[in-house]
Coordinates of C-alpha atoms in Angstrom, one line a residue:
Chain A
M714 CA -0.1 -0.1 0.0
A715 CA 1.3 3.5 -0.8
T716 CA 2.2 5.4 2.2
R717 CA 1.0 8.7 1.5
A718 CA -1.5 9.9 -0.6
S719 CA -1.1 12.7 -3.1
E720 CA -3.9 15.0 -1.9
Q721 CA -6.0 17.5 -3.4
L722 CA -7.4 20.6 -1.6
R723 CA -11.1 21.2 -2.6
V724 CA -13.9 23.6 -1.4
L725 CA -16.9 21.1 -0.8
T726 CA -20.0 21.1 1.2
G727 CA -20.5 18.3 3.9
H728 CA -22.7 16.7 1.2
Q729 CA -20.4 16.7 -1.5
A730 CA -17.6 15.3 0.7
V731 CA -19.8 12.7 1.8
A732 CA -20.8 12.0 -1.7
E733 CA -17.2 12.0 -2.8
A734 CA -16.4 9.4 -0.3
M735 CA -19.4 7.2 -1.6
R736 CA -18.1 7.8 -5.3
Q737 CA -14.7 6.4 -4.2
I738 CA -15.8 3.7 -2.2
E739 CA -18.4 2.7 -4.9
P740 CA -20.9 0.3 -3.2
D741 CA -22.7 -2.4 -5.1
V742 CA -26.0 -1.2 -3.8
V743 CA -27.4 2.3 -2.6
A744 CA -31.2 2.6 -1.7
A745 CA -32.1 6.1 -0.7
Y746 CA -35.2 8.3 -0.3
P747 CA -34.8 12.4 -0.2
I748 CA -35.3 14.2 3.2
T749 CA -33.9 17.7 4.0
P750 CA -30.8 18.0 4.7
Q751 CA -29.8 14.7 3.5
S752 CA -30.9 15.1 0.0
E753 CA -28.1 16.7 -1.7
I754 CA -25.6 13.8 -0.7
M755 CA -28.2 11.7 -2.9
H756 CA -28.3 14.2 -5.8
Y757 CA -24.7 14.3 -6.1
F758 CA -24.1 10.5 -5.9
A759 CA -27.0 10.0 -8.4
E760 CA -25.3 12.2 -10.8
F761 CA -22.1 9.8 -10.3
V762 CA -24.4 7.1 -11.3
A763 CA -25.8 8.9 -13.8
N764 CA -22.7 10.0 -15.4
G765 CA -21.1 6.5 -15.4
K766 CA -18.5 7.5 -12.6
V767 CA -19.5 4.5 -10.6
R768 CA -21.3 1.1 -11.5
T769 CA -23.5 1.1 -8.2
E770 CA -27.2 -0.1 -8.2
L771 CA -29.1 3.0 -7.0
I772 CA -32.6 2.0 -6.0
T773 CA -35.0 4.8 -5.5
V774 CA -37.6 3.7 -3.2
E775 CA -40.8 5.3 -2.0
S776 CA -39.9 5.8 1.7
E777 CA -37.1 5.4 4.2
H778 CA -38.5 2.2 5.6
S779 CA -38.4 0.7 2.1
A780 CA -34.8 2.5 1.8
M781 CA -33.7 0.6 4.7
S782 CA -35.5 -2.7 3.8
A783 CA -33.8 -2.7 0.2
C784 CA -30.4 -2.0 2.0
V785 CA -30.9 -5.0 4.4
G786 CA -32.0 -7.2 1.2
A787 CA -29.1 -6.1 -0.6
S788 CA -26.6 -6.7 2.3
V789 CA -27.8 -10.0 3.3
A790 CA -27.5 -11.0 -0.5
G791 CA -23.8 -9.9 -0.3
A792 CA -23.5 -6.6 -1.9
R793 CA -21.7 -3.7 -0.1
T794 CA -24.6 -1.4 0.6
M795 CA -25.0 2.2 1.7
T796 CA -27.6 4.6 2.3
A797 CA -28.1 8.3 4.1
T798 CA -31.0 10.1 5.5
A799 CA -32.0 12.4 8.6
S800 CA -34.8 13.2 11.0
Q801 CA -38.1 11.7 10.3
G802 CA -36.7 9.5 7.5
L803 CA -34.2 7.9 10.5
A804 CA -37.3 7.5 12.6
L805 CA -39.2 5.7 9.9
M806 CA -36.3 3.6 9.1
I807 CA -35.3 2.5 12.6
E808 CA -37.6 -0.5 12.7
I809 CA -35.4 -1.8 10.1
V810 CA -32.4 -0.7 11.5
Y811 CA -32.5 -2.9 14.4
I812 CA -33.1 -5.7 12.0
A813 CA -30.0 -4.7 9.8
S814 CA -27.9 -4.9 13.1
A815 CA -29.3 -8.1 14.2
M816 CA -28.8 -9.8 10.8
R817 CA -25.3 -8.3 11.0
C818 CA -25.4 -6.1 7.8
P819 CA -22.4 -4.0 7.4
I820 CA -24.3 -1.1 6.1
V821 CA -22.7 2.4 6.1
M822 CA -25.2 5.2 6.5
A823 CA -24.4 9.0 6.7
I824 CA -26.8 10.8 8.9
A825 CA -27.4 14.6 8.3
N826 CA -28.6 15.4 11.7
R827 CA -31.8 17.1 12.2
A828 CA -34.3 17.7 14.8
L829 CA -37.2 15.2 15.1
S830 CA -40.7 16.7 14.8
G831 CA -42.8 18.1 16.4
P832 CA -43.1 20.9 15.9
I833 CA -41.5 20.1 12.6
N834 CA -38.2 21.7 12.0
I835 CA -35.6 21.1 9.6
H836 CA -32.7 22.3 11.4
C837 CA -29.8 20.4 13.2
D838 CA -29.8 18.6 16.5
H839 CA -28.8 15.2 17.4
S840 CA -32.3 13.7 18.4
D841 CA -32.3 11.7 15.2
A842 CA -28.8 10.0 16.1
M843 CA -30.3 9.2 19.5
L844 CA -32.8 7.0 17.9
G845 CA -30.1 4.6 17.1
R846 CA -28.4 4.6 20.6
D847 CA -30.0 0.9 21.6
A848 CA -30.3 -0.2 18.0
G849 CA -26.8 -2.0 17.6
V850 CA -25.1 0.5 15.3
A851 CA -21.9 2.0 15.7
Q852 CA -21.9 5.7 15.6
L853 CA -19.4 8.3 14.6
F854 CA -19.8 12.2 15.0
A855 CA -17.8 14.5 12.6
E856 CA -16.7 17.9 13.5
D857 CA -16.3 19.2 10.2
A858 CA -16.6 18.1 6.4
Q859 CA -13.2 16.6 6.6
E860 CA -13.9 14.5 9.5
A861 CA -17.3 13.3 7.7
Y862 CA -15.4 12.4 4.6
D863 CA -12.6 10.6 6.4
F864 CA -15.2 8.6 8.7
M865 CA -17.2 7.6 5.6
I866 CA -14.1 5.7 4.5
M867 CA -13.2 4.5 8.0
A868 CA -16.9 3.4 8.7
Q869 CA -16.6 1.0 5.7
R870 CA -13.7 -0.9 7.2
I871 CA -15.1 -0.9 10.6
A872 CA -18.6 -2.1 9.5
E873 CA -17.1 -4.9 7.4
H874 CA -14.6 -6.3 9.8
P875 CA -15.5 -10.0 10.7
S876 CA -15.8 -9.4 14.2
V877 CA -18.0 -6.2 13.8
L878 CA -20.4 -6.9 11.1
L879 CA -22.9 -4.1 12.1
P880 CA -24.1 -1.0 10.5
V881 CA -22.2 2.4 11.0
W882 CA -23.5 5.6 11.1
V883 CA -21.5 8.7 10.3
N884 CA -23.2 11.8 11.9
L885 CA -22.8 15.3 10.4
D886 CA -24.7 18.3 11.6
G887 CA -27.4 19.2 9.2
F888 CA -27.0 22.4 7.3
T889 CA -24.2 23.6 9.8
L890 CA -21.8 20.9 7.9
T891 CA -24.0 19.6 5.1
H892 CA -24.5 22.9 3.5
T893 CA -21.4 24.9 4.6
A894 CA -18.6 24.9 1.9
D895 CA -15.2 24.2 3.8
V896 CA -11.9 23.2 2.8
V897 CA -11.6 19.3 2.2
E898 CA -8.7 17.2 1.5
L899 CA -9.6 14.3 -0.5
L900 CA -7.6 11.1 -1.2
E901 CA -6.9 9.8 -4.6
D902 CA -9.5 7.5 -5.8
E903 CA -7.1 4.4 -6.0
L904 CA -6.0 4.8 -2.6
V905 CA -9.4 4.9 -1.0
K906 CA -10.4 1.8 -3.1
E907 CA -7.3 -0.2 -1.9
F908 CA -8.0 1.0 1.8
V909 CA -11.8 -0.3 1.7
G910 CA -10.8 -3.2 -0.5
E911 CA -13.0 -5.8 -1.9
Y912 CA -15.9 -6.6 0.2
K913 CA -16.2 -10.6 0.6
P914 CA -19.4 -11.5 2.3
R915 CA -19.1 -14.6 4.6
Y916 CA -22.9 -16.2 3.6
P917 CA -24.1 -14.3 0.9
L918 CA -27.5 -15.3 0.2
L919 CA -26.8 -15.1 -3.6
D920 CA -24.4 -18.0 -3.1
V921 CA -26.7 -20.8 -4.1
D922 CA -24.1 -23.4 -3.6
H923 CA -24.0 -22.9 0.0
P924 CA -27.5 -22.1 1.0
T925 CA -28.1 -20.4 4.1
T926 CA -31.3 -19.3 6.1
Q927 CA -31.2 -15.5 7.2
G928 CA -33.7 -13.7 9.1
P929 CA -35.7 -16.8 10.7
F930 CA -37.7 -16.9 14.0
A931 CA -35.6 -17.0 17.3
L932 CA -37.8 -17.9 19.9
P933 CA -36.8 -18.2 23.6
E934 CA -34.2 -21.0 22.9
Y935 CA -32.0 -18.8 20.8
Y936 CA -33.1 -15.0 21.0
F937 CA -30.9 -14.2 23.9
E938 CA -27.9 -15.8 22.5
L939 CA -28.1 -14.1 19.3
K940 CA -28.4 -10.9 20.9
R941 CA -25.4 -11.7 23.1
Q942 CA -23.7 -12.0 19.9
Q943 CA -24.5 -8.5 19.0
V944 CA -23.1 -7.2 22.1
D945 CA -19.9 -9.2 21.3
A946 CA -19.7 -7.5 17.9
M947 CA -20.4 -4.1 19.5
E948 CA -17.5 -4.7 22.0
S949 CA -15.2 -5.4 19.1
V950 CA -15.6 -2.1 17.5
P951 CA -13.2 0.3 19.8
Q952 CA -10.4 -2.1 18.9
V953 CA -10.9 -2.2 15.4
L954 CA -11.4 1.5 15.2
L955 CA -8.1 1.8 16.5
E956 CA -6.4 -0.2 13.9
V957 CA -8.4 1.4 11.1
Q958 CA -7.6 4.8 12.2
A959 CA -3.7 3.9 12.4
E960 CA -3.8 2.5 9.0
F961 CA -5.8 5.6 7.6
A962 CA -3.0 7.9 9.4
R963 CA -0.4 6.1 7.1
L964 CA -2.6 6.7 4.1
S965 CA -3.7 10.0 4.7
G966 CA -1.4 11.7 7.1
R967 CA -4.4 12.6 9.2
E968 CA -4.1 11.3 12.7
Y969 CA -7.2 10.0 14.4
Q970 CA -6.0 8.3 17.3
G971 CA -8.7 7.0 19.9
F972 CA -12.4 7.5 20.6
F973 CA -12.3 11.5 21.3
E974 CA -10.0 14.2 20.2
P975 CA -8.6 16.0 23.4
Y976 CA -8.0 19.7 23.0
Y977 CA -5.8 21.2 25.8
L978 CA -7.3 18.3 28.0
D979 CA -4.3 17.1 29.8
D980 CA -3.7 19.9 32.3
A981 CA -7.3 21.3 32.0
E982 CA -9.3 21.8 35.2
Y983 CA -12.7 22.7 33.7
V984 CA -13.7 20.7 30.6
I985 CA -16.7 20.6 27.9
V986 CA -17.7 17.2 26.4
V987 CA -19.4 17.7 23.2
M988 CA -20.1 15.9 19.6
G989 CA -20.2 17.5 16.4
S990 CA -19.6 20.9 14.8
T991 CA -19.8 22.7 18.0
A992 CA -16.6 21.2 19.2
G993 CA -14.8 23.4 16.5
T994 CA -16.5 26.3 18.2
T995 CA -15.3 25.1 21.7
K996 CA -11.7 25.0 20.5
E997 CA -12.1 28.8 19.7
A998 CA -13.7 29.3 23.2
V999 CA -10.7 27.3 24.9
D1000 CA -8.2 29.2 22.9
T1001 CA -9.5 32.6 24.0
L1002 CA -9.8 31.6 27.9
R1003 CA -6.3 30.0 27.6
A1004 CA -4.9 33.1 26.3
R1005 CA -6.4 34.8 29.8
G1006 CA -4.9 31.9 31.8
E1007 CA -8.0 29.8 32.3
K1008 CA -7.3 26.0 32.5
V1009 CA -10.0 25.1 30.3
G1010 CA -10.2 21.9 27.6
L1011 CA -12.4 20.1 25.5
L1012 CA -13.3 16.4 25.1
K1013 CA -14.5 15.8 21.6
L1014 CA -16.2 12.8 21.3
W1015 CA -16.1 10.9 18.0
L1016 CA -17.3 7.5 19.0
F1017 CA -20.7 7.6 20.7
R1018 CA -21.6 4.0 20.0
P1019 CA -20.1 2.0 21.6
F1020 CA -19.7 4.3 24.4
P1021 CA -16.0 4.4 25.3
R1022 CA -16.5 4.4 29.0
E1023 CA -13.3 3.6 30.5
E1024 CA -11.2 5.9 28.3
I1025 CA -13.5 8.7 29.1
A1026 CA -13.8 8.2 32.7
A1027 CA -9.7 8.0 32.7
A1028 CA -9.5 11.2 30.6
L1029 CA -12.0 13.2 33.0
E1030 CA -11.2 11.8 36.6
G1031 CA -9.6 14.6 38.8
K1032 CA -10.8 17.6 36.7
R1033 CA -12.5 20.0 38.8
A1034 CA -15.8 20.3 36.7
V1035 CA -17.1 19.1 33.4
A1036 CA -19.9 20.1 31.4
V1037 CA -21.5 17.7 29.5
L1038 CA -23.3 19.5 26.2
D1039 CA -26.4 17.5 24.8
R1040 CA -28.0 18.4 21.4
A1041 CA -30.8 16.1 22.3
L1042 CA -33.3 15.7 25.0
S1043 CA -34.4 12.5 27.0
L1044 CA -37.6 13.8 28.1
G1045 CA -37.9 12.9 31.9
N1046 CA -34.1 12.9 32.5
Y1047 CA -30.7 14.7 31.8
G1048 CA -29.5 14.3 28.3
P1049 CA -28.4 11.3 26.9
L1050 CA -24.7 12.0 26.7
Y1051 CA -24.6 13.6 30.2
L1052 CA -26.1 10.0 31.4
E1053 CA -23.4 8.1 29.7
V1054 CA -20.7 10.3 30.9
S1055 CA -22.1 10.1 34.4
S1056 CA -22.3 6.5 34.4
A1057 CA -19.1 6.3 33.0
L1058 CA -17.5 8.3 35.9
Y1059 CA -19.2 6.2 38.8
E1060 CA -16.4 4.0 39.1
A1061 CA -13.8 6.9 39.3
Q1062 CA -12.1 7.7 42.5
R1063 CA -11.9 11.4 42.0
R1064 CA -15.3 12.5 40.2
P1065 CA -15.5 16.0 38.8
R1066 CA -18.5 17.9 39.4
L1067 CA -20.8 16.9 36.4
Y1068 CA -23.1 19.5 34.8
N1069 CA -25.6 19.2 31.9
Y1070 CA -26.4 21.8 29.3
T1071 CA -29.0 21.2 26.3
Y1072 CA -28.0 23.6 23.4
G1073 CA -28.7 24.0 19.8
L1074 CA -32.1 22.2 19.5
G1075 CA -33.8 22.9 16.5
G1076 CA -30.9 24.7 14.8
R1077 CA -30.4 27.2 17.5
D1078 CA -27.0 28.8 16.9
T1079 CA -24.1 28.4 19.5
T1080 CA -21.5 30.7 19.5
A1081 CA -18.0 30.7 21.0
K1082 CA -18.8 33.3 23.7
Q1083 CA -21.7 31.2 24.9
L1084 CA -19.3 28.3 25.3
E1085 CA -16.9 30.8 27.3
A1086 CA -19.7 31.7 29.6
V1087 CA -20.1 27.9 30.1
F1088 CA -16.5 27.4 31.0
M1089 CA -17.0 30.3 33.7
Q1090 CA -20.4 29.2 35.0
I1091 CA -18.9 25.5 36.1
Q1092 CA -16.1 27.1 37.9
E1093 CA -18.4 28.5 40.5
K1094 CA -18.8 25.4 43.2
T1095 CA -22.2 26.5 44.0
F1096 CA -23.4 26.2 40.4
G1097 CA -26.8 24.2 40.2
K1098 CA -27.1 20.7 39.1
E1099 CA -30.3 21.2 37.3
M1100 CA -30.3 21.1 33.4
H1101 CA -28.9 24.2 32.0
Y1102 CA -30.0 25.6 28.7
I1103 CA -27.7 27.7 26.3
D1104 CA -29.4 30.7 24.7
L1105 CA -33.0 29.7 25.7
R1106 CA -35.8 32.3 26.5
E1107 CA -37.4 31.3 29.6
Chain B
M543 CA -10.0 36.4 9.7
L544 CA -12.1 38.3 7.4
E545 CA -15.9 37.7 7.7
I546 CA -18.4 38.9 4.8
R547 CA -22.2 38.9 4.9
W548 CA -24.3 39.0 1.5
H549 CA -27.6 40.4 1.3
A550 CA -29.7 39.6 -1.7
R551 CA -32.9 38.4 -3.0
G552 CA -33.7 34.9 -3.5
G553 CA -32.3 34.2 -7.1
Q554 CA -29.8 37.0 -7.4
G555 CA -27.1 34.5 -7.2
A556 CA -25.6 35.7 -3.6
K557 CA -24.9 32.2 -2.8
T558 CA -23.4 31.5 -6.1
V559 CA -20.7 34.6 -5.7
S560 CA -19.7 33.6 -2.0
Q561 CA -19.0 30.1 -3.3
L562 CA -16.9 31.6 -6.0
L563 CA -14.9 33.7 -3.6
A564 CA -14.4 30.8 -1.6
L565 CA -13.0 28.8 -4.4
A566 CA -11.0 31.9 -5.3
A567 CA -9.8 32.3 -1.7
L568 CA -8.6 28.8 -1.7
A569 CA -6.5 28.9 -4.9
R570 CA -4.7 31.9 -3.4
G571 CA -3.8 29.7 -0.4
N572 CA -6.5 30.7 2.2
Y573 CA -8.9 28.5 4.2
V574 CA -12.5 29.5 3.6
Q575 CA -16.1 29.0 4.4
A576 CA -19.2 29.7 2.4
F577 CA -22.8 29.2 3.6
P578 CA -26.2 30.5 2.9
E579 CA -28.8 31.5 5.4
Y580 CA -30.3 28.0 6.1
G581 CA -34.0 27.6 5.6
P582 CA -36.7 27.7 2.8
E583 CA -35.4 29.1 -0.4
R584 CA -38.1 31.4 -1.9
S585 CA -37.5 33.5 -5.0
G586 CA -37.4 37.2 -4.4
A587 CA -37.6 36.8 -0.4
P588 CA -34.5 38.6 1.5
V589 CA -31.8 36.0 1.8
K590 CA -27.9 36.2 3.3
A591 CA -24.9 34.3 2.2
F592 CA -21.7 34.1 4.4
N593 CA -17.7 33.7 4.0
R594 CA -15.1 33.3 6.5
I595 CA -11.6 33.7 4.9
D596 CA -8.5 33.2 7.0
D597 CA -4.9 32.3 6.6
K598 CA -5.7 29.1 9.2
K599 CA -8.0 26.4 9.5
I600 CA -11.3 27.8 10.2
R601 CA -12.9 25.7 13.0
V602 CA -15.9 27.9 14.2
H603 CA -19.4 26.7 13.0
Y604 CA -22.0 29.5 13.8
N605 CA -23.5 32.2 11.7
I606 CA -21.5 35.5 11.4
Y607 CA -22.9 38.2 13.5
E608 CA -20.2 40.9 13.4
P609 CA -19.1 41.1 9.9
D610 CA -16.1 43.0 8.6
V611 CA -17.7 43.5 5.3
V612 CA -21.4 43.7 4.2
V613 CA -22.4 43.4 0.7
V614 CA -25.8 44.5 -0.6
V615 CA -26.7 42.9 -3.9
D616 CA -30.1 44.4 -4.0
D617 CA -30.6 48.0 -2.7
S618 CA -34.2 47.8 -2.1
L619 CA -33.0 46.1 1.1
L620 CA -31.7 49.4 2.3
N621 CA -35.4 50.3 3.0
S622 CA -36.4 47.2 4.3
E623 CA -38.2 47.0 7.7
T624 CA -37.1 43.7 8.6
V625 CA -33.8 43.4 7.2
K626 CA -31.2 45.5 8.7
V627 CA -28.2 45.4 6.4
T628 CA -25.8 47.1 8.6
E629 CA -26.6 45.1 11.8
G630 CA -23.6 44.2 13.6
L631 CA -21.3 45.5 10.9
K632 CA -18.1 46.8 12.5
P633 CA -17.6 50.3 12.8
E634 CA -14.3 50.3 10.9
G635 CA -15.9 47.8 8.6
I636 CA -16.9 48.0 4.7
L637 CA -20.6 48.5 3.4
L638 CA -20.6 47.7 -0.4
V639 CA -23.9 48.5 -2.1
N640 CA -25.0 47.8 -5.8
T641 CA -27.2 50.7 -6.3
K642 CA -27.4 54.0 -8.5
I643 CA -27.2 56.2 -5.6
S644 CA -24.0 57.8 -4.1
P645 CA -22.1 56.8 -1.0
A646 CA -23.3 59.6 0.6
E647 CA -26.8 59.0 0.0
V648 CA -26.2 55.3 1.3
R649 CA -24.7 56.8 4.4
R650 CA -27.7 59.1 4.9
K651 CA -30.0 56.0 4.6
T652 CA -28.1 53.6 6.7
N653 CA -26.2 56.0 9.3
F654 CA -23.3 53.6 8.8
K655 CA -20.0 55.5 9.9
G656 CA -17.4 53.3 8.3
K657 CA -16.2 52.9 4.4
I658 CA -18.8 53.0 2.0
F659 CA -18.6 52.0 -1.4
T660 CA -21.2 51.9 -4.3
I661 CA -21.4 50.1 -7.9
D662 CA -23.7 50.3 -10.3
A663 CA -23.5 46.6 -11.1
E664 CA -27.1 46.3 -12.7
K665 CA -25.9 48.7 -15.4
I666 CA -22.7 46.6 -16.1
A667 CA -24.8 43.6 -16.0
E668 CA -27.1 44.8 -18.7
S669 CA -24.6 46.5 -20.8
S670 CA -22.4 43.3 -20.7
G671 CA -25.4 41.0 -21.1
V672 CA -24.6 38.8 -18.2
G673 CA -28.1 39.8 -16.8
Y674 CA -27.3 39.3 -13.1
A675 CA -25.7 42.0 -10.8
N676 CA -24.0 39.6 -8.8
I677 CA -20.8 39.0 -10.7
P678 CA -19.8 42.7 -11.3
T679 CA -20.7 43.1 -7.6
L680 CA -18.1 40.3 -6.9
G681 CA -15.6 42.2 -8.9
A682 CA -16.3 45.5 -6.7
L683 CA -15.9 43.5 -3.6
A684 CA -12.5 42.2 -4.8
R685 CA -11.3 46.1 -5.1
A686 CA -12.8 47.0 -2.1
V687 CA -11.3 44.3 0.2
D688 CA -8.0 44.4 -1.8
F689 CA -8.7 40.7 -3.1
P690 CA -6.8 39.7 -6.3
L691 CA -9.1 39.7 -9.7
E692 CA -7.1 36.8 -11.1
P693 CA -8.1 33.8 -9.0
L694 CA -11.7 35.0 -9.2
A695 CA -11.6 35.1 -12.8
E696 CA -10.0 31.7 -12.9
E697 CA -12.9 30.1 -10.6
L698 CA -15.5 32.0 -12.6
K699 CA -14.3 30.6 -16.0
K700 CA -14.1 26.9 -14.4
M701 CA -17.5 27.2 -13.0
L702 CA -19.2 28.5 -16.1
G703 CA -16.9 26.9 -18.5
K704 CA -18.5 23.6 -18.3
K705 CA -22.0 24.6 -19.2
A706 CA -22.0 28.1 -20.7
P707 CA -20.8 29.1 -24.4
P708 CA -17.7 30.9 -24.8
E709 CA -19.2 34.2 -25.3
K710 CA -21.3 34.1 -22.1
V711 CA -17.9 33.3 -20.3
Q712 CA -16.4 36.1 -21.8
A713 CA -19.2 38.5 -21.1
N714 CA -19.0 37.2 -17.3
L715 CA -15.5 37.8 -17.1
A716 CA -15.9 41.4 -18.6
A717 CA -18.6 42.1 -16.2
L718 CA -16.4 40.9 -13.2
Q719 CA -13.7 43.1 -14.5
E720 CA -15.9 46.0 -14.9
G721 CA -17.1 45.9 -11.6
Y722 CA -13.4 45.7 -10.1
E723 CA -12.8 49.0 -12.1
R724 CA -15.9 51.0 -11.5
L725 CA -15.9 50.8 -7.7
S726 CA -16.5 54.3 -6.6
A727 CA -16.1 55.4 -3.1
N728 CA -16.5 58.8 -1.5
G729 CA -17.9 60.0 1.8
G730 CA -15.8 57.0 3.1

């Protein structure tokens, strides 16, 4: 394998970056249904199909439920399969996502994160991604278009790894990343093809010489054991991710080491934990406050599922205070990410004070100044433990 | 970092020129962002587009609230009750308006204290045959912020070259150039 790509800098939207990754991977089958803010991914990809840039079978279906069903069918047949969706589309898919995971279909999906209705809203939050929290899919969150592109390529390898064989979602913030043109470094087509390699399904349904039964009933005698196998598959993801990251670094020169990116985290006393594009804005806030001598830092989570609880606990242990920023509600309790971090820290000897903020629901903008305020608020020992909201009119 | 906010109406090509500027800025070695105001797109409705240009990687992902430069592609927006084009514009910043009225009149209408430039891009659009004022306005912006014309012309050629006939490409290049040359400033 070549050690380093001759890279090209391009101005691309998140949509285009994801579509370019899909073009380079050239899956056998893509089934999709349009929904804002995902649709342009498929516009661009459909253009690649129409212009003969890829030989992918693009199946246009009548709903996301059908899109996911078609993906499962294709994947079980032995095809490398991808799709993309958002919000209500993902909600409609979710029934079949559980089945895709249980049938061990390595389907790679881009999720252009968008709020769930109601009220109806087309803008970004992470409510849709949280629908998949318990579904048996590995989930990555991208900070920018570059990461979305890189993760799409890495996701293919993770999903298809023999010890994983699960769907992988690449989350990118709707509009904020999908519709923003940013500078992206693409790899050469051949390098990506070489990196993802040829997909060799283990039990393709179309291999009629070796017939298999797929998707049968599993009554009390077997259901539990099959679910346990999904647990094992999910637990294999972290190690596979590390291996894929290392290989990707050799290929691209871009270092993704671990399950989260630390930014001034080592000596920080006050930390923000956040996923997605707001992590970039948080870096700006960290720089501003560091220049004033404040010991603040960021833990930008890439891998939400499986949740890297031990590594997160180790990184946050001994900090004075940590703010976990959720871009989704779990109505009736703290936010989903907060609950994960909180439970991860339970075994820690030196637990930080932990706070939960909800931000950015339905596309509410989050600025660096607001994040600076969060860093200052959590320094107060008497700061309340109730849910806090960034830029909300009460 | 240079932050630019474009004001136009849906269909006038503000998003297109913000993308062109981003491509040209990358070509000269800058990092860039270009994004439209997100939401339903309606022809004729007031729209905004944004650019960030910097020497280093741009990490922030939120709207631009305090632009260094505001470009108004449609001067009817100066009278708008719902859109205030100078909102948040830095006092030492630049206001560029496609209009037939003078910079002094723009100042009177907007009360903006910083630099004001005007360009009659509509007239250039008509005489050159390009039809849209966005390209000559982009040329004028290049002059106003001291951005070289050459990468803009190159990217414009590439963008149009695939689909437009050669005479259309030439007309656009001429309109870009004329916008650059005719930029007028006073009262600034």
